[in-house]
mmCIF file of C-alpha atoms in Angstrom:
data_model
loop_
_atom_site.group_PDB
_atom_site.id
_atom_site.type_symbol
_atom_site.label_atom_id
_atom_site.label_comp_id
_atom_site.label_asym_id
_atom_site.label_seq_id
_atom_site.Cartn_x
_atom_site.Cartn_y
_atom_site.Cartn_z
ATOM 1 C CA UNK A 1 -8.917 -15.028 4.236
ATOM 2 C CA UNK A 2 -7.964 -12.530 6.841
ATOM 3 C CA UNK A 3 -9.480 -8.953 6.689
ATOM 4 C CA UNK A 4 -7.594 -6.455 7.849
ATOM 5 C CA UNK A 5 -9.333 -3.151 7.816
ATOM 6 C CA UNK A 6 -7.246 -0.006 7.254
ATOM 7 C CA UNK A 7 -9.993 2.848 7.704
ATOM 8 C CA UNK A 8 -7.379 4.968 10.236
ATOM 9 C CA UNK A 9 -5.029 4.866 8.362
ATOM 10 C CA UNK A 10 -5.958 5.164 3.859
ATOM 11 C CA UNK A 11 -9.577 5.722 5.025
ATOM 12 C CA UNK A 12 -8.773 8.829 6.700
ATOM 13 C CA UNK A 13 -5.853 9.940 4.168
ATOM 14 C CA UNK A 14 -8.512 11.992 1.995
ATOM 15 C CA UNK A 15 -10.304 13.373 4.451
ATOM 16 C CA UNK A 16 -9.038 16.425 5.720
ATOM 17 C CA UNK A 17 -10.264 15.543 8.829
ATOM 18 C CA UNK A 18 -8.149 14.528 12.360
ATOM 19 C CA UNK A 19 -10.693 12.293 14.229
ATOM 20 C CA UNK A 20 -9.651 12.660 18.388
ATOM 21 C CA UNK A 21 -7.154 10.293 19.702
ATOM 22 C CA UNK A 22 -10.306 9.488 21.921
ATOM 23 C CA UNK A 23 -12.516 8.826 18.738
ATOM 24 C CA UNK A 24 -9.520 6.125 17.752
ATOM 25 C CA UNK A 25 -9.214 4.658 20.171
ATOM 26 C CA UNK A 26 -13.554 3.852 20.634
ATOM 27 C CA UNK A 27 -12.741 2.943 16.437
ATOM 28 C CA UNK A 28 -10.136 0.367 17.425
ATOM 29 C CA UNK A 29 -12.023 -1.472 20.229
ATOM 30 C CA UNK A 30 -15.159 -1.418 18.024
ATOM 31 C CA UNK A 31 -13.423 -3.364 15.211
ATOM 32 C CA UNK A 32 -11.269 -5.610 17.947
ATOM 33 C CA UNK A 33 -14.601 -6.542 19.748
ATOM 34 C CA UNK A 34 -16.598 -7.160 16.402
ATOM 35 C CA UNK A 35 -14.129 -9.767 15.616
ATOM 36 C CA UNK A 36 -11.971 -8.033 12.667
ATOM 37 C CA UNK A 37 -8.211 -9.949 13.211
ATOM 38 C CA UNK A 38 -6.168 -6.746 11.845
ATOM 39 C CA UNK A 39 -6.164 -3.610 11.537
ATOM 40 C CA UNK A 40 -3.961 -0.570 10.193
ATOM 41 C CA UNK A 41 -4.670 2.147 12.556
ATOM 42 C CA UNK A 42 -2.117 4.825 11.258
ATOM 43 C CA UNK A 43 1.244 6.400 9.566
ATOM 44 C CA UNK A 44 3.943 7.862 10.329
ATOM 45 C CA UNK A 45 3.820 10.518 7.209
ATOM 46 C CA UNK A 46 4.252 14.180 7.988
ATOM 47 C CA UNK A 47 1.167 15.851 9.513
ATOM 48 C CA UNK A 48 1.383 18.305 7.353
ATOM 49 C CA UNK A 49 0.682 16.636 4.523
ATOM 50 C CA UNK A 50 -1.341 14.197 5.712
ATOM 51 C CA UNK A 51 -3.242 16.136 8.725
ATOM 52 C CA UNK A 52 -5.493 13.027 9.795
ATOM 53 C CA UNK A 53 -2.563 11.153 10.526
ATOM 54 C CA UNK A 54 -1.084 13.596 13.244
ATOM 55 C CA UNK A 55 -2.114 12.377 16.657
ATOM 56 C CA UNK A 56 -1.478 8.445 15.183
ATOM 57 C CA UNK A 57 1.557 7.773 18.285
ATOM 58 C CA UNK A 58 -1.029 9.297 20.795
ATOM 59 C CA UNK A 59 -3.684 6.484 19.459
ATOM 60 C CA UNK A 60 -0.200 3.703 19.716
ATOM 61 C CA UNK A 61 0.204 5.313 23.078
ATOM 62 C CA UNK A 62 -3.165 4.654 24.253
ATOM 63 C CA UNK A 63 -3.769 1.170 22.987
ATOM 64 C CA UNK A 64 -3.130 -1.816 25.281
ATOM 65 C CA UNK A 65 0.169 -3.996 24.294
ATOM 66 C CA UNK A 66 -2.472 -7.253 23.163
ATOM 67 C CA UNK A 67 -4.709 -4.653 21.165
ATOM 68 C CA UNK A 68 -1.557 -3.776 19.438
ATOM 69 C CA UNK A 69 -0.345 -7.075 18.920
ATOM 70 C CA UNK A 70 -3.121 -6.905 15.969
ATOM 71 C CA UNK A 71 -2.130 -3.436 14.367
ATOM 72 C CA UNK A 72 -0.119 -2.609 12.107
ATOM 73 C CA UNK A 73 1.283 0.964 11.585
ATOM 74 C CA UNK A 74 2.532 2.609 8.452
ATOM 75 C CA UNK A 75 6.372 3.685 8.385
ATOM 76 C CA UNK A 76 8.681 4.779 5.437
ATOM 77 C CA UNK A 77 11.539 5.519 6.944
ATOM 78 C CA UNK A 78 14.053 3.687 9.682
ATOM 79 C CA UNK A 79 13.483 6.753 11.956
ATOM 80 C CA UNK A 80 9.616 6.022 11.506
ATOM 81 C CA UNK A 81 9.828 2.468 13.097
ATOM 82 C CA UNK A 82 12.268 4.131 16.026
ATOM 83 C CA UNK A 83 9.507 6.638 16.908
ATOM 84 C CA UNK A 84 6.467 4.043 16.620
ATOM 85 C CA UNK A 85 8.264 1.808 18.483
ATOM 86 C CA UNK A 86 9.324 3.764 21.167
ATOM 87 C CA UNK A 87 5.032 4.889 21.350
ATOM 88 C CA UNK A 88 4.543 1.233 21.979
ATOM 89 C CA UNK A 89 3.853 0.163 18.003
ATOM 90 C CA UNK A 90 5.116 -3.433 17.331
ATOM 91 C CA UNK A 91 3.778 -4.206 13.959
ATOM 92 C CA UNK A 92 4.903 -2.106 10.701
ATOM 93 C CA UNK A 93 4.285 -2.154 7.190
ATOM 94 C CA UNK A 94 7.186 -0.114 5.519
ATOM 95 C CA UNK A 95 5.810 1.463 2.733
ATOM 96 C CA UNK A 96 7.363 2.527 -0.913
ATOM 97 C CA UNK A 97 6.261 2.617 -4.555
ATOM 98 C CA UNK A 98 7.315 -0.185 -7.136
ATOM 99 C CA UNK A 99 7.582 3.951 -9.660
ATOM 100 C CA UNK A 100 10.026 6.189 -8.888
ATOM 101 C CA UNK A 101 7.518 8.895 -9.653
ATOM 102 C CA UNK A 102 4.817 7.754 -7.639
ATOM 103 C CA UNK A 103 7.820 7.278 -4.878
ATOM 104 C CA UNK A 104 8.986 10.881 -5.297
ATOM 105 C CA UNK A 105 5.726 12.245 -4.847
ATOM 106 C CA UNK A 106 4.327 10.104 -1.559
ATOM 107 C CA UNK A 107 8.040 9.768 0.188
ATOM 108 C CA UNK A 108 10.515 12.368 -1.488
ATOM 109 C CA UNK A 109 12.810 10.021 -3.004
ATOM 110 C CA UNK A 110 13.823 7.393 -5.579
ATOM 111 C CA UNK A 111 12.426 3.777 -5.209
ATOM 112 C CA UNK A 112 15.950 2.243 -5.035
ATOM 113 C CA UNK A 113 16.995 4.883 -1.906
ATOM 114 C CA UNK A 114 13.918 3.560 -0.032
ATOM 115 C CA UNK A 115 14.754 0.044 -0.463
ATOM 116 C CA UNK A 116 18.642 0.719 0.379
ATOM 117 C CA UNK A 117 16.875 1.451 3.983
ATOM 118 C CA UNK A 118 14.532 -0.869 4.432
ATOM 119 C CA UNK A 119 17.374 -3.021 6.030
ATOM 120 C CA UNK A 120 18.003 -0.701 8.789
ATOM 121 C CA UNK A 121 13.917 -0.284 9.426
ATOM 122 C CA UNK A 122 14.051 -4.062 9.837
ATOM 123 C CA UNK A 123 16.667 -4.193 12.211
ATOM 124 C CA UNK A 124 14.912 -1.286 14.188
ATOM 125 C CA UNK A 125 11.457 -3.485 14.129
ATOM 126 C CA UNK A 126 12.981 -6.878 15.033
ATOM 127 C CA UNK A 127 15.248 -5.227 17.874
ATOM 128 C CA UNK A 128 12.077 -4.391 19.504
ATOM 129 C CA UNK A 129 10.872 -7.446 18.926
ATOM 130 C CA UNK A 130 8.504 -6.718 16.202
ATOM 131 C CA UNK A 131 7.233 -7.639 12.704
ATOM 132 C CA UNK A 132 7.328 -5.341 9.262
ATOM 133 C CA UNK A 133 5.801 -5.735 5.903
ATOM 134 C CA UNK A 134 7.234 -5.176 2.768
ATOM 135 C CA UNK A 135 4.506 -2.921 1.004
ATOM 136 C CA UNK A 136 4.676 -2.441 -2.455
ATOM 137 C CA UNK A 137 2.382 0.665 -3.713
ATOM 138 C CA UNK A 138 1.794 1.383 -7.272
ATOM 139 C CA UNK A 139 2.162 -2.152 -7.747
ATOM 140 C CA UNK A 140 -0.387 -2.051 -11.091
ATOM 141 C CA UNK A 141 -0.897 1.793 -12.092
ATOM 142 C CA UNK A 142 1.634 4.564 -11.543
ATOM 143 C CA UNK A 143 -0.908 7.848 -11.880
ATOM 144 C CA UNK A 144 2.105 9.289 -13.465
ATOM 145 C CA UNK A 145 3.666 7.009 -15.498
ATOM 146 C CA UNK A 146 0.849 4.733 -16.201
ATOM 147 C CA UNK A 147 1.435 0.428 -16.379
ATOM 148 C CA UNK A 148 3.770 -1.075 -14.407
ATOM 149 C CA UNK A 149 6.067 -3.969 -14.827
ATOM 150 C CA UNK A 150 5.115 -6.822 -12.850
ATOM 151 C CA UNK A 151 8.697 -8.307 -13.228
ATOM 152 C CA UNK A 152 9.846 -4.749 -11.489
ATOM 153 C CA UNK A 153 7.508 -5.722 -9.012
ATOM 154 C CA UNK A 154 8.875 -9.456 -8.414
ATOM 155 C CA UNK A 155 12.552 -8.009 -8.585
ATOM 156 C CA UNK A 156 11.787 -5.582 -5.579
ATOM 157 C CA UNK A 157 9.571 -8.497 -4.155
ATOM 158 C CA UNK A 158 12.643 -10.855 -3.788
ATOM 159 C CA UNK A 159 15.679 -8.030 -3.605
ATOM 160 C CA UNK A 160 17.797 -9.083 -0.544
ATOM 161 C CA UNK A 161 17.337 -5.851 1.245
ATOM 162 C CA UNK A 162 13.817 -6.609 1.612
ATOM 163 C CA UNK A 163 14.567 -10.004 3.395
ATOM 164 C CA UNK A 164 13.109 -9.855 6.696
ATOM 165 C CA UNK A 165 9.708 -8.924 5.937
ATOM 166 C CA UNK A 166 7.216 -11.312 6.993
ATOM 167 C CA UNK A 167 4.420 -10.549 4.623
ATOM 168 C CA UNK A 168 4.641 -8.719 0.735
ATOM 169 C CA UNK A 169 1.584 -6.263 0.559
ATOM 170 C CA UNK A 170 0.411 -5.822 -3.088
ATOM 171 C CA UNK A 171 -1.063 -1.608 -3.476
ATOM 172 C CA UNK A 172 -3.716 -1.323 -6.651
ATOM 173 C CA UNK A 173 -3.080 2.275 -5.437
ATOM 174 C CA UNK A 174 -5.287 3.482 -8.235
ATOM 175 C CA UNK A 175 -7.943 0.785 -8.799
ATOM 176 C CA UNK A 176 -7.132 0.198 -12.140
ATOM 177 C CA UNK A 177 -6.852 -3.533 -11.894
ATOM 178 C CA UNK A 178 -8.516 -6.649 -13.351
ATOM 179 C CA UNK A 179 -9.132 -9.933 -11.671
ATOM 180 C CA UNK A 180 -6.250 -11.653 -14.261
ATOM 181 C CA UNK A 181 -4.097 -9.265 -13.324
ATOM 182 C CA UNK A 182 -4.218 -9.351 -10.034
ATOM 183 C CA UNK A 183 -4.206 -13.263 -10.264
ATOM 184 C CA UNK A 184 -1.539 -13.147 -12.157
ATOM 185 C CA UNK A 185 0.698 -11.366 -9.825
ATOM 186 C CA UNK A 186 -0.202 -12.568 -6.836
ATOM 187 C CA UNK A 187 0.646 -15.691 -8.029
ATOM 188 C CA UNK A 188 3.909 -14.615 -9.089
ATOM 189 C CA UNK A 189 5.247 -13.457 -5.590
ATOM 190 C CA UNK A 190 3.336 -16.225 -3.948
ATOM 191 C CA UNK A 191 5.710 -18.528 -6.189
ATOM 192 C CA UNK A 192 8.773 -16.901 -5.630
ATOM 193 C CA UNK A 193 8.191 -15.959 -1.928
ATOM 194 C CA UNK A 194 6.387 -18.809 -0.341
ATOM 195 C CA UNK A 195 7.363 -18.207 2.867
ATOM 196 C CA UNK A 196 5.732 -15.037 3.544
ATOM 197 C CA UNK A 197 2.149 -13.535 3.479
ATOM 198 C CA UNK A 198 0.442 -12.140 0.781
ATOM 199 C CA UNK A 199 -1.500 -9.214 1.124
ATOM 200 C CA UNK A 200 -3.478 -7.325 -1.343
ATOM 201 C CA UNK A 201 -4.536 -3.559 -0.858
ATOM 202 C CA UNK A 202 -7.382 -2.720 -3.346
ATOM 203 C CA UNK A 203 -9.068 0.063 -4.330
ATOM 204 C CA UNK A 204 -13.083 0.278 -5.812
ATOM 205 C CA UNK A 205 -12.330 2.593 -8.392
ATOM 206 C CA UNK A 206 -13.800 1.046 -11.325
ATOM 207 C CA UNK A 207 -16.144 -1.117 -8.766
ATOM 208 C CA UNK A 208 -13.828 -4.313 -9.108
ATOM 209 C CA UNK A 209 -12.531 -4.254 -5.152
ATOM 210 C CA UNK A 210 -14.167 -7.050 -4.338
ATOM 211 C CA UNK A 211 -13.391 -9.117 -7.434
ATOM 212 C CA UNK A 212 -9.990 -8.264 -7.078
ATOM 213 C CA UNK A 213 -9.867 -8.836 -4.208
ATOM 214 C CA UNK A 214 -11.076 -12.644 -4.531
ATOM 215 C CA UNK A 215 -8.960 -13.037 -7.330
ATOM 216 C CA UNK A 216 -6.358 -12.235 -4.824
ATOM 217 C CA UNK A 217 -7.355 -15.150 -2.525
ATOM 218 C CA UNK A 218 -8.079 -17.601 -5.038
ATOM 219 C CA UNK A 219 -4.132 -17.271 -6.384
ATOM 220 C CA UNK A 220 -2.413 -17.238 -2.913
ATOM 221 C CA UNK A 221 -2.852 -14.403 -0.710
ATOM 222 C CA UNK A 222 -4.616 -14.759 2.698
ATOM 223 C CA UNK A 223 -4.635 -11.168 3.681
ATOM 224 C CA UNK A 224 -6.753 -8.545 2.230
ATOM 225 C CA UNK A 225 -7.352 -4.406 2.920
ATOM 226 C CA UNK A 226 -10.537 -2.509 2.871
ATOM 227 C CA UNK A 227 -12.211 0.676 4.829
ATOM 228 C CA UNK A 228 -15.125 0.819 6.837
ATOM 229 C CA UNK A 229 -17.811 2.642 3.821
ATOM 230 C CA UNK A 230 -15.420 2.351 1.380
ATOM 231 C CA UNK A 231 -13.421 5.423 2.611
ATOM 232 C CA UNK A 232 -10.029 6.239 1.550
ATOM 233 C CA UNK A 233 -7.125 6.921 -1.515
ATOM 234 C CA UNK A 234 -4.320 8.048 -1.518
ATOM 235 C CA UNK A 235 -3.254 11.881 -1.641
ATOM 236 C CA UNK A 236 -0.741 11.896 -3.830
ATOM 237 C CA UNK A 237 -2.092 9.721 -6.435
ATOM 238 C CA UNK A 238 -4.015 11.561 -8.660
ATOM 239 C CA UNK A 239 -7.581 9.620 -9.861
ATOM 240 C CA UNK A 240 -7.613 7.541 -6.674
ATOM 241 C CA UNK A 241 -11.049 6.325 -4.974
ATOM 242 C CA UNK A 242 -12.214 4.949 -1.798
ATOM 243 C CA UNK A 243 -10.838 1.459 -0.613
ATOM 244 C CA UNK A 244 -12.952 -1.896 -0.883
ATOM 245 C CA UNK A 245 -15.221 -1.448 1.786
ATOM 246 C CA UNK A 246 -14.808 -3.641 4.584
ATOM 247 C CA UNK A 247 -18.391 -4.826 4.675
ATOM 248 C CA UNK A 248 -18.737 -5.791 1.387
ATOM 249 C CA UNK A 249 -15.494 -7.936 1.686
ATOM 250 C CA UNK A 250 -17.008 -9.464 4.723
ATOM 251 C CA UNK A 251 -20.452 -10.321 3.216
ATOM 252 C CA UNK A 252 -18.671 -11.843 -0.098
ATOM 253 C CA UNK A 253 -16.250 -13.795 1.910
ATOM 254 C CA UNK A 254 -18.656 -15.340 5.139
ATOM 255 C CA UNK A 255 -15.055 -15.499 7.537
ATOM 256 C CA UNK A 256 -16.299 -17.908 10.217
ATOM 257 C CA UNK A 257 -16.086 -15.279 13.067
ATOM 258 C CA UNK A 258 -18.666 -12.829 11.616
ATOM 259 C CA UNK A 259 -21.784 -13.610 13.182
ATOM 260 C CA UNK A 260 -25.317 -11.640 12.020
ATOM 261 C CA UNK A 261 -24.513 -9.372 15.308
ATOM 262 C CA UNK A 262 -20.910 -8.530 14.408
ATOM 263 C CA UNK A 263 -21.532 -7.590 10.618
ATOM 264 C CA UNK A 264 -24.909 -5.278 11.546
ATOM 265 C CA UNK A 265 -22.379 -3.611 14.140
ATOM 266 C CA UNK A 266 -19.214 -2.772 11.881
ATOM 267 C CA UNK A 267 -21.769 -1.681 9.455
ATOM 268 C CA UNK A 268 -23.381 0.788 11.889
ATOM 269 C CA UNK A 269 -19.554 1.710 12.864
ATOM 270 C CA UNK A 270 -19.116 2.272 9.460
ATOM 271 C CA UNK A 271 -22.174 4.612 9.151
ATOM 272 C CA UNK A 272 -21.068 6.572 12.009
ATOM 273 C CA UNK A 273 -17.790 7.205 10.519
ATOM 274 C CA UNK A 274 -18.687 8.409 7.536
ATOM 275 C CA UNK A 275 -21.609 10.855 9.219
ATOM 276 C CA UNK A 276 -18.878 12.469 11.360
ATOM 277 C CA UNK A 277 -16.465 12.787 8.366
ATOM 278 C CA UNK A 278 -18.918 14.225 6.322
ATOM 279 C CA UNK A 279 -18.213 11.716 3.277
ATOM 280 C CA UNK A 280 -20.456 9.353 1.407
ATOM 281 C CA UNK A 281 -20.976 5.443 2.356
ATOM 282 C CA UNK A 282 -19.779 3.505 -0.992
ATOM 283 C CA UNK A 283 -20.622 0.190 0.789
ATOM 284 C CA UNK A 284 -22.803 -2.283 -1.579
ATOM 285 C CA UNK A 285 -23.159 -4.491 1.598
ATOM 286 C CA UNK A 286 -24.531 -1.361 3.645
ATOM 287 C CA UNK A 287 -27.082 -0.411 0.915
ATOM 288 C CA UNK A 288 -27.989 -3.930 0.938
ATOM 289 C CA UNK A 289 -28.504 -4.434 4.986
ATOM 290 C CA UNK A 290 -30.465 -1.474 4.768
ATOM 291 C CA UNK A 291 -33.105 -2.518 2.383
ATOM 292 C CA UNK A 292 -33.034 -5.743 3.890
ATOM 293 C CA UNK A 293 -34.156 -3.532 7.194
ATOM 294 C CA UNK A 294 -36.578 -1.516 5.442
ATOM 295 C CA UNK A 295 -38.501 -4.445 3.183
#
């Protein structure tokens, strides 16, 4: 399993809060040095809906081109992978909903006009050289119009528009998810897409991150989200809760580059983080270390 930790870009979402390029930046190298292989450090969505995503090209601009080599940036839009691209971003995860109403409400349009342009935001990404993602939000739970058809989800999943994505990211944008269904589905795509990457995004919502999240593995993907302290949702999907927190996806799933040092270091990171953001630490693993400290 690969972890790729998205707390700068759907951990910060709900916030309110624009952390300093500078404070990025120290957030990147932290993860980089403890070892974490990916991360999502940002999106392209308008800052004025989604303030603590403003300064996101300054943080591309800043990074070195091998520290960006392992981070991905959210795009929904062609223009969004010309302007990341031309900050130095190489790596994009081009993002709709599987619902059209969950679509309107996050990118302004249907589900079908987003995926008439994913073509041209591939072209844009491998012209520079670069990789995209096909991400799939909503994938489960539209907070509007409720279940969702996993066969929508394997149509969109294997529509020829979308060829060209290296990796299919699966969104429980809501948390609403079992194990069996998330089995289920991953399974599905894996089967009909066996060529690319699975990735599954999960939320703790109904505290089943982590099992989902396993579930995820054990049917095929190798690629899973989660936020530093469990930070994170999504602001236009009403009922949403943090991410899986990073930690606690580490500590369940041993990867064979966390060493004692590395995990009591992203879980200080994480502490920090949620201090300056003024929001609570949902980590199980953090609660943990810190008896563990205190007994």
């Amino acid at each position: 399993m690969i972890l790729r930790d998205v707390t700068l870009r759907d951990g910060l979402q709900l916030t309110g809060k624009v952390l300093p390029t500078e404070r990025k930046v120290q957030i990147v190298r932290a993860l980089l040095a403890a070892g974490v292989p990916e991360l999502e450090i940002g999106s392209l969505a308008r800052p004025d809906l989604v303030p603590p995503m403003a300064n996101t090209l300054e943080l591309v601009d800043a990074l070195t081109e091998e520290e960006l080599d392992r981070c991905w940036v959210w795009v929904a839009t062609p223009r969004h992978v010309e302007r990341a691209v031309a900050a130095g971003a190489r790596r994009f995860q081009y993002c709709f909903s599987v619902s059209d109403a969950h679509n309107r409400a996050n990118i302004g349009r249907d589900t079908d006009d987003s995926l008439a342009a994913m073509p041209r935001a591939v072209e844009n990404a491998h012209a520079a050289g670069g990789s995209i993602q096909l991400c799939l939000a909503t994938a489960f739970t539209c907070p509007f119009d409720g279940p969702v058809d996993p066969d929508r989800v394997l149509e969109i999943a294997c529509d020829p528009r979308a060829d060209g994505a290296s990796d299919i990211v699966l969104a429980d944008t809501l948390g609403q998810a079992v194990p069996g269904q998330v089995s289920a589905l991953v399974s599905r795509v894996r089967a009909e897409s066996p060529d690319r990457r699975i990735v599954y995004h999960g939320h703790d919502t109904w505290g089943l991150g982590v099992a989902n999240s396993l579930a995820a593995v054990t049917a095929g993907a190798t690629v899973v989200d989660g936020a530093l302290g469990g930070l994170g949702g999504c602001p236009f999907a009403p009922g949403a809760s943090g991410n899986t927190a990073s930690e606690d996806l580490l500590f369940a799933t041993r990867p064979p580059w966390l060493t004692p040092a590395a995990f009591g270091a992203l879980v200080r990171l994480g502490e920090d983080i949620v201090t300056e953001l003024g929001e609570p630490n949902r980590s199980r693993a953090r609660q943990g270390a810190r008896s563990e400290a205190e007994a």
